[in-house]
N, CA, C and O atoms as a DFTB+ gen file, in Angstrom:
364 C
 N C O
     1  1     122.636     134.376      15.367
     2  2     121.721     133.578      16.180
     3  2     121.224     132.400      15.354
     4  3     120.775     132.580      14.221
     5  1     121.299     131.210      15.907
     6  2     120.887     129.998      15.209
     7  2     119.368     129.962      15.056
     8  3     118.628     130.417      15.929
     9  1     118.925     129.416      13.934
    10  2     117.492     129.289      13.687
    11  2     116.918     128.186      14.578
    12  3     117.525     127.127      14.740
    13  1     115.757     128.443      15.144
    14  2     115.082     127.482      15.999
    15  2     114.606     126.315      15.152
    16  3     113.905     126.510      14.160
    17  1     114.983     125.105      15.539
    18  2     114.582     123.913      14.796
    19  2     113.316     123.327      15.395
    20  3     113.252     123.031      16.588
    21  1     112.309     123.165      14.545
    22  2     111.071     122.541      14.987
    23  2     110.392     121.891      13.793
    24  3     110.638     122.246      12.641
    25  1     109.530     120.927      14.101
    26  2     108.726     120.297      13.060
    27  2     107.325     120.081      13.615
    28  3     107.143     119.439      14.650
    29  1     106.332     120.631      12.906
    30  2     104.945     120.376      13.282
    31  2     104.619     118.980      12.761
    32  3     104.462     118.777      11.557
    33  1     104.520     118.035      13.669
    34  2     104.299     116.630      13.329
    35  2     102.833     116.378      12.988
    36  3     102.511     115.616      12.077
    37  1     101.941     117.047      13.751
    38  2     100.504     116.875      13.520
    39  2      99.795     118.168      13.901
    40  3      99.967     118.681      15.006
    41  1      99.000     118.687      12.974
    42  2      98.192     119.871      13.240
    43  2      96.845     119.397      13.790
    44  3      96.120     118.662      13.119
    45  1      96.514     119.820      15.013
    46  2      95.291     119.359      15.658
    47  2      94.136     120.344      15.541
    48  3      92.979     119.929      15.483
    49  1      94.428     121.637      15.507
    50  2      93.338     122.600      15.374
    51  2      93.780     124.033      15.596
    52  3      94.859     124.308      16.119
    53  1      92.900     124.942      15.176
    54  2      93.121     126.382      15.347
    55  2      92.153     126.877      16.410
    56  3      90.953     126.615      16.334
    57  1      92.672     127.587      17.395
    58  2      91.855     128.148      18.463
    59  2      91.360     129.536      18.068
    60  3      90.202     129.885      18.298
    61  1      92.260     130.327      17.466
    62  2      91.927     131.716      17.149
    63  2      92.843     132.201      16.025
    64  3      94.010     131.817      15.950
    65  1      92.296     133.049      15.155
    66  2      93.105     133.672      14.104
    67  2      92.800     135.158      14.061
    68  3      91.638     135.565      14.062
    69  1      93.846     135.961      14.025
    70  2      93.729     137.421      13.876
    71  2      94.888     137.898      13.037
    72  3      96.049     137.623      13.342
    73  1      94.566     138.622      11.969
    74  2      95.590     139.129      11.058
    75  2      96.506     137.981      10.643
    76  3      96.035     136.982      10.098
    77  1      97.791     138.112      10.890
    78  2      98.744     137.055      10.529
    79  2      99.115     136.181      11.723
    80  3     100.083     135.423      11.656
    81  1      98.351     136.279      12.824
    82  2      98.632     135.474      14.010
    83  2      97.590     134.378      14.146
    84  3      96.399     134.604      13.933
    85  1      98.055     133.191      14.501
    86  2      97.176     132.046      14.663
    87  2      97.549     131.320      15.954
    88  3      98.712     130.976      16.161
    89  1      96.558     131.087      16.823
    90  2      96.783     130.297      18.027
    91  2      96.336     128.884      17.704
    92  3      95.178     128.653      17.353
    93  1      97.269     127.929      17.825
    94  2      97.014     126.567      17.368
    95  2      97.399     125.527      18.416
    96  3      98.197     125.771      19.322
    97  1      96.790     124.355      18.244
    98  2      97.190     123.178      19.005
    99  2      97.803     122.205      18.002
   100  3      97.156     121.800      17.036
   101  1      99.049     121.839      18.242
   102  2      99.790     120.939      17.360
   103  2     100.600     119.956      18.192
   104  3     100.761     120.125      19.400
   105  1     101.099     118.939      17.530
   106  2     102.158     118.108      18.116
   107  2     103.434     118.580      17.433
   108  3     103.577     118.475      16.215
   109  1     104.359     119.101      18.233
   110  2     105.580     119.710      17.695
   111  2     106.809     119.039      18.289
   112  3     106.895     118.806      19.495
   113  1     107.764     118.732      17.403
   114  2     109.073     118.235      17.834
   115  2     110.025     119.433      17.817
   116  3     110.258     120.036      16.769
   117  1     110.566     119.766      18.973
   118  2     111.517     120.877      19.095
   119  2     112.927     120.306      19.095
   120  3     113.275     119.476      19.935
   121  1     113.728     120.761      18.146
   122  2     115.090     120.242      18.037
   123  2     115.059     118.747      17.784
   124  3     114.344     118.277      16.899
   125  1     115.828     118.001      18.555
   126  2     115.892     116.544      18.382
   127  2     115.018     115.804      19.395
   128  3     115.112     114.585      19.534
   129  1     114.165     116.558      20.104
   130  2     113.314     115.948      21.129
   131  2     112.042     115.366      20.510
   132  3     111.607     115.811      19.448
   133  1     111.444     114.370      21.175
   134  2     110.190     113.800      20.669
   135  2     109.071     114.839      20.704
   136  3     109.127     115.788      21.486
   137  1     108.057     114.661      19.860
   138  2     106.965     115.636      19.807
   139  2     106.175     115.694      21.112
   140  3     106.015     114.698      21.818
   141  1     105.688     116.903      21.403
   142  2     104.826     117.149      22.557
   143  2     103.609     117.924      22.078
   144  3     103.621     118.527      21.005
   145  1     102.558     117.899      22.892
   146  2     101.394     118.715      22.615
   147  2     101.802     120.169      22.810
   148  3     102.409     120.515      23.823
   149  1     101.473     121.013      21.851
   150  2     101.952     122.393      21.856
   151  2     100.774     123.336      21.604
   152  3     100.063     123.200      20.608
   153  1     100.576     124.286      22.507
   154  2      99.559     125.326      22.352
   155  2     100.325     126.636      22.244
   156  3     101.005     127.051      23.182
   157  1     100.206     127.290      21.073
   158  2     101.107     128.407      20.801
   159  2     100.533     129.353      19.755
   160  3      99.755     128.952      18.890
   161  1     100.936     130.625      19.853
   162  2     100.682     131.592      18.786
   163  2     101.773     131.435      17.737
   164  3     102.941     131.210      18.055
   165  1     101.359     131.559      16.468
   166  2     102.285     131.480      15.346
   167  2     102.121     132.718      14.478
   168  3     101.004     133.149      14.193
   169  1     103.248     133.284      14.062
   170  2     103.242     134.396      13.104
   171  2     103.252     133.778      11.716
   172  3     104.233     133.150      11.318
   173  1     102.160     133.955      10.980
   174  2     102.012     133.336       9.660
   175  2     102.396     134.290       8.531
   176  3     102.146     133.990       7.363
   177  1     103.001     135.441       8.861
   178  2     103.342     136.422       7.824
   179  2     104.614     136.040       7.059
   180  3     104.907     136.632       6.020
   181  1     105.349     135.090       7.545
   182  2     106.595     134.648       6.901
   183  2     106.345     133.416       6.040
   184  3     105.266     132.826       6.090
   185  1     107.346     133.030       5.249
   186  2     107.229     131.824       4.414
   187  2     107.029     130.588       5.287
   188  3     106.181     129.745       4.992
   189  1     107.820     130.480       6.376
   190  2     107.667     129.394       7.350
   191  2     107.126     130.023       8.631
   192  3     107.688     131.009       9.108
   193  1     106.040     129.474       9.206
   194  2     105.481     130.057      10.427
   195  2     106.540     130.227      11.522
   196  3     107.401     129.368      11.715
   197  1     106.452     131.355      12.231
   198  2     107.392     131.662      13.313
   199  2     106.687     131.430      14.649
   200  3     105.646     132.033      14.908
   201  1     107.246     130.555      15.507
   202  2     106.623     130.301      16.806
   203  2     106.782     131.498      17.735
   204  3     107.853     132.098      17.818
   205  1     105.697     131.836      18.433
   206  2     105.727     132.915      19.416
   207  2     105.481     132.308      20.800
   208  3     105.903     131.181      21.058
   209  1     104.813     133.030      21.683
   210  2     104.590     132.522      23.041
   211  2     103.667     131.313      23.040
   212  3     102.706     131.245      22.275
   213  1     103.980     130.360      23.913
   214  2     103.150     129.175      24.034
   215  2     103.740     128.205      25.026
   216  3     104.731     128.487      25.699
   217  1     103.095     127.036      25.098
   218  2     103.585     125.982      25.993
   219  2     103.602     124.646      25.251
   220  3     102.802     124.412      24.344
   221  1     104.515     123.791      25.649
   222  2     104.565     122.408      25.181
   223  2     104.437     121.523      26.407
   224  3     105.122     121.728      27.409
   225  1     103.539     120.522      26.318
   226  2     103.341     119.637      27.467
   227  2     103.351     118.178      27.015
   228  3     103.045     117.866      25.864
   229  1     103.706     117.305      27.933
   230  2     103.742     115.869      27.654
   231  2     102.322     115.331      27.525
   232  3     101.358     116.008      27.885
   233  1     102.199     114.113      27.011
   234  2     100.890     113.465      26.912
   235  2     100.265     113.296      28.292
   236  3      99.061     113.493      28.451
   237  1     101.068     112.933      29.294
   238  2     100.553     112.784      30.657
   239  2     100.009     114.109      31.186
   240  3      98.963     114.141      31.834
   241  1     100.715     115.194      30.909
   242  2     100.249     116.511      31.353
   243  2      98.979     116.913      30.609
   244  3      98.116     117.578      31.181
   245  1      98.852     116.521      29.348
   246  2      97.636     116.823      28.573
   247  2      96.431     116.103      29.169
   248  3      95.338     116.666      29.228
   249  1      96.626     114.864      29.609
   250  2      95.537     114.112      30.254
   251  2      95.141     114.794      31.560
   252  3      93.955     114.933      31.858
   253  1      96.132     115.216      32.333
   254  2      95.850     115.911      33.584
   255  2      95.125     117.228      33.310
   256  3      94.182     117.569      34.024
   257  1      95.540     117.957      32.309
   258  2      94.878     119.202      31.935
   259  2      93.413     118.948      31.589
   260  3      92.535     119.701      32.012
   261  1      93.148     117.898      30.825
   262  2      91.772     117.540      30.470
   263  2      90.961     117.238      31.719
   264  3      89.822     117.689      31.843
   265  1      91.537     116.478      32.645
   266  2      90.839     116.148      33.892
   267  2      90.513     117.412      34.689
   268  3      89.421     117.528      35.245
   269  1      91.447     118.352      34.746
   270  2      91.231     119.606      35.469
   271  2      90.114     120.418      34.810
   272  3      89.269     120.987      35.500
   273  1      90.110     120.471      33.476
   274  2      89.068     121.215      32.767
   275  2      87.693     120.601      33.011
   276  3      86.721     121.320      33.245
   277  1      87.612     119.279      32.957
   278  2      86.337     118.599      33.209
   279  2      85.888     118.856      34.648
   280  3      84.726     119.181      34.892
   281  1      86.813     118.710      35.596
   282  2      86.492     118.900      37.016
   283  2      85.955     120.307      37.284
   284  3      85.140     120.508      38.185
   285  1      86.417     121.271      36.500
   286  2      86.012     122.656      36.708
   287  2      84.902     123.112      35.759
   288  3      84.659     124.309      35.601
   289  1      84.233     122.138      35.129
   290  2      83.031     122.439      34.367
   291  2      83.205     122.900      32.946
   292  3      82.246     123.389      32.348
   293  1      84.392     122.768      32.373
   294  2      84.596     123.200      30.992
   295  2      84.040     122.200      29.987
   296  3      83.679     122.585      28.875
   297  1      83.967     120.940      30.352
   298  2      83.385     119.889      29.522
   299  2      82.636     118.919      30.417
   300  3      83.033     118.665      31.554
   301  1      81.556     118.387      29.889
   302  2      80.831     117.342      30.602
   303  2      81.362     115.989      30.123
   304  3      81.857     115.876      29.002
   305  1      81.258     114.967      30.971
   306  2      81.743     113.630      30.618
   307  2      81.144     113.130      29.310
   308  3      81.852     112.540      28.494
   309  1      79.831     113.360      29.099
   310  2      79.200     112.870      27.872
   311  2      79.734     113.589      26.635
   312  3      79.765     113.002      25.553
   313  1      80.158     114.855      26.772
   314  2      80.746     115.570      25.636
   315  2      82.077     114.937      25.239
   316  3      82.391     114.828      24.054
   317  1      82.853     114.524      26.232
   318  2      84.129     113.858      25.951
   319  2      83.879     112.530      25.250
   320  3      84.577     112.189      24.295
   321  1      82.886     111.781      25.717
   322  2      82.551     110.512      25.068
   323  2      82.150     110.737      23.616
   324  3      82.569     109.981      22.739
   325  1      81.338     111.773      23.344
   326  2      80.918     112.083      21.974
   327  2      82.115     112.440      21.097
   328  3      82.197     112.013      19.946
   329  1      83.040     113.224      21.645
   330  2      84.243     113.612      20.900
   331  2      85.075     112.382      20.564
   332  3      85.548     112.234      19.437
   333  1      85.253     111.496      21.547
   334  2      86.047     110.284      21.329
   335  2      85.381     109.359      20.319
   336  3      86.066     108.762      19.489
   337  1      84.057     109.229      20.374
   338  2      83.337     108.398      19.401
   339  2      83.507     108.966      17.998
   340  3      83.749     108.222      17.047
   341  1      83.380     110.280      17.871
   342  2      83.530     110.940      16.568
   343  2      84.934     110.706      16.008
   344  3      85.098     110.411      14.824
   345  1      85.938     110.841      16.867
   346  2      87.325     110.668      16.437
   347  2      87.598     109.237      15.990
   348  3      88.377     109.014      15.063
   349  1      86.956     108.259      16.648
   350  2      87.202     106.846      16.304
   351  2      86.247     106.339      15.220
   352  3      86.216     105.145      14.922
   353  1      85.475     107.246      14.638
   354  2      84.564     106.829      13.568
   355  2      83.273     106.245      14.081
   356  3      82.640     105.452      13.383
   357  1      82.856     106.615      15.290
   358  2      81.588     106.165      15.846
   359  2      81.608     104.795      16.470
   360  3      80.548     104.229      16.737
   361  1      82.783     104.241      16.712
   362  2      82.880     102.881      17.276
   363  2      82.640     102.885      18.758
   364  3      82.683     101.831      19.393
């Protein structure tokens, strides 16, 4: 069986860690495809992390997901503004 080719292009954050498992948000390039936003469990017990169950979505789908979360009360508009200001250095 061929080894799965992937590259974590950008590590965005850890959602949860238990034992050797980590649920993370990253930008991952799978094979020769461009990177996508990836929410996935990783087995960290090996030398190179092993991807487990998760999803990869396009930037457009990530924006839609954010809109759905806001619409359903997971974030308030002002919280998003604060996050964006923090990310841009307060500009």
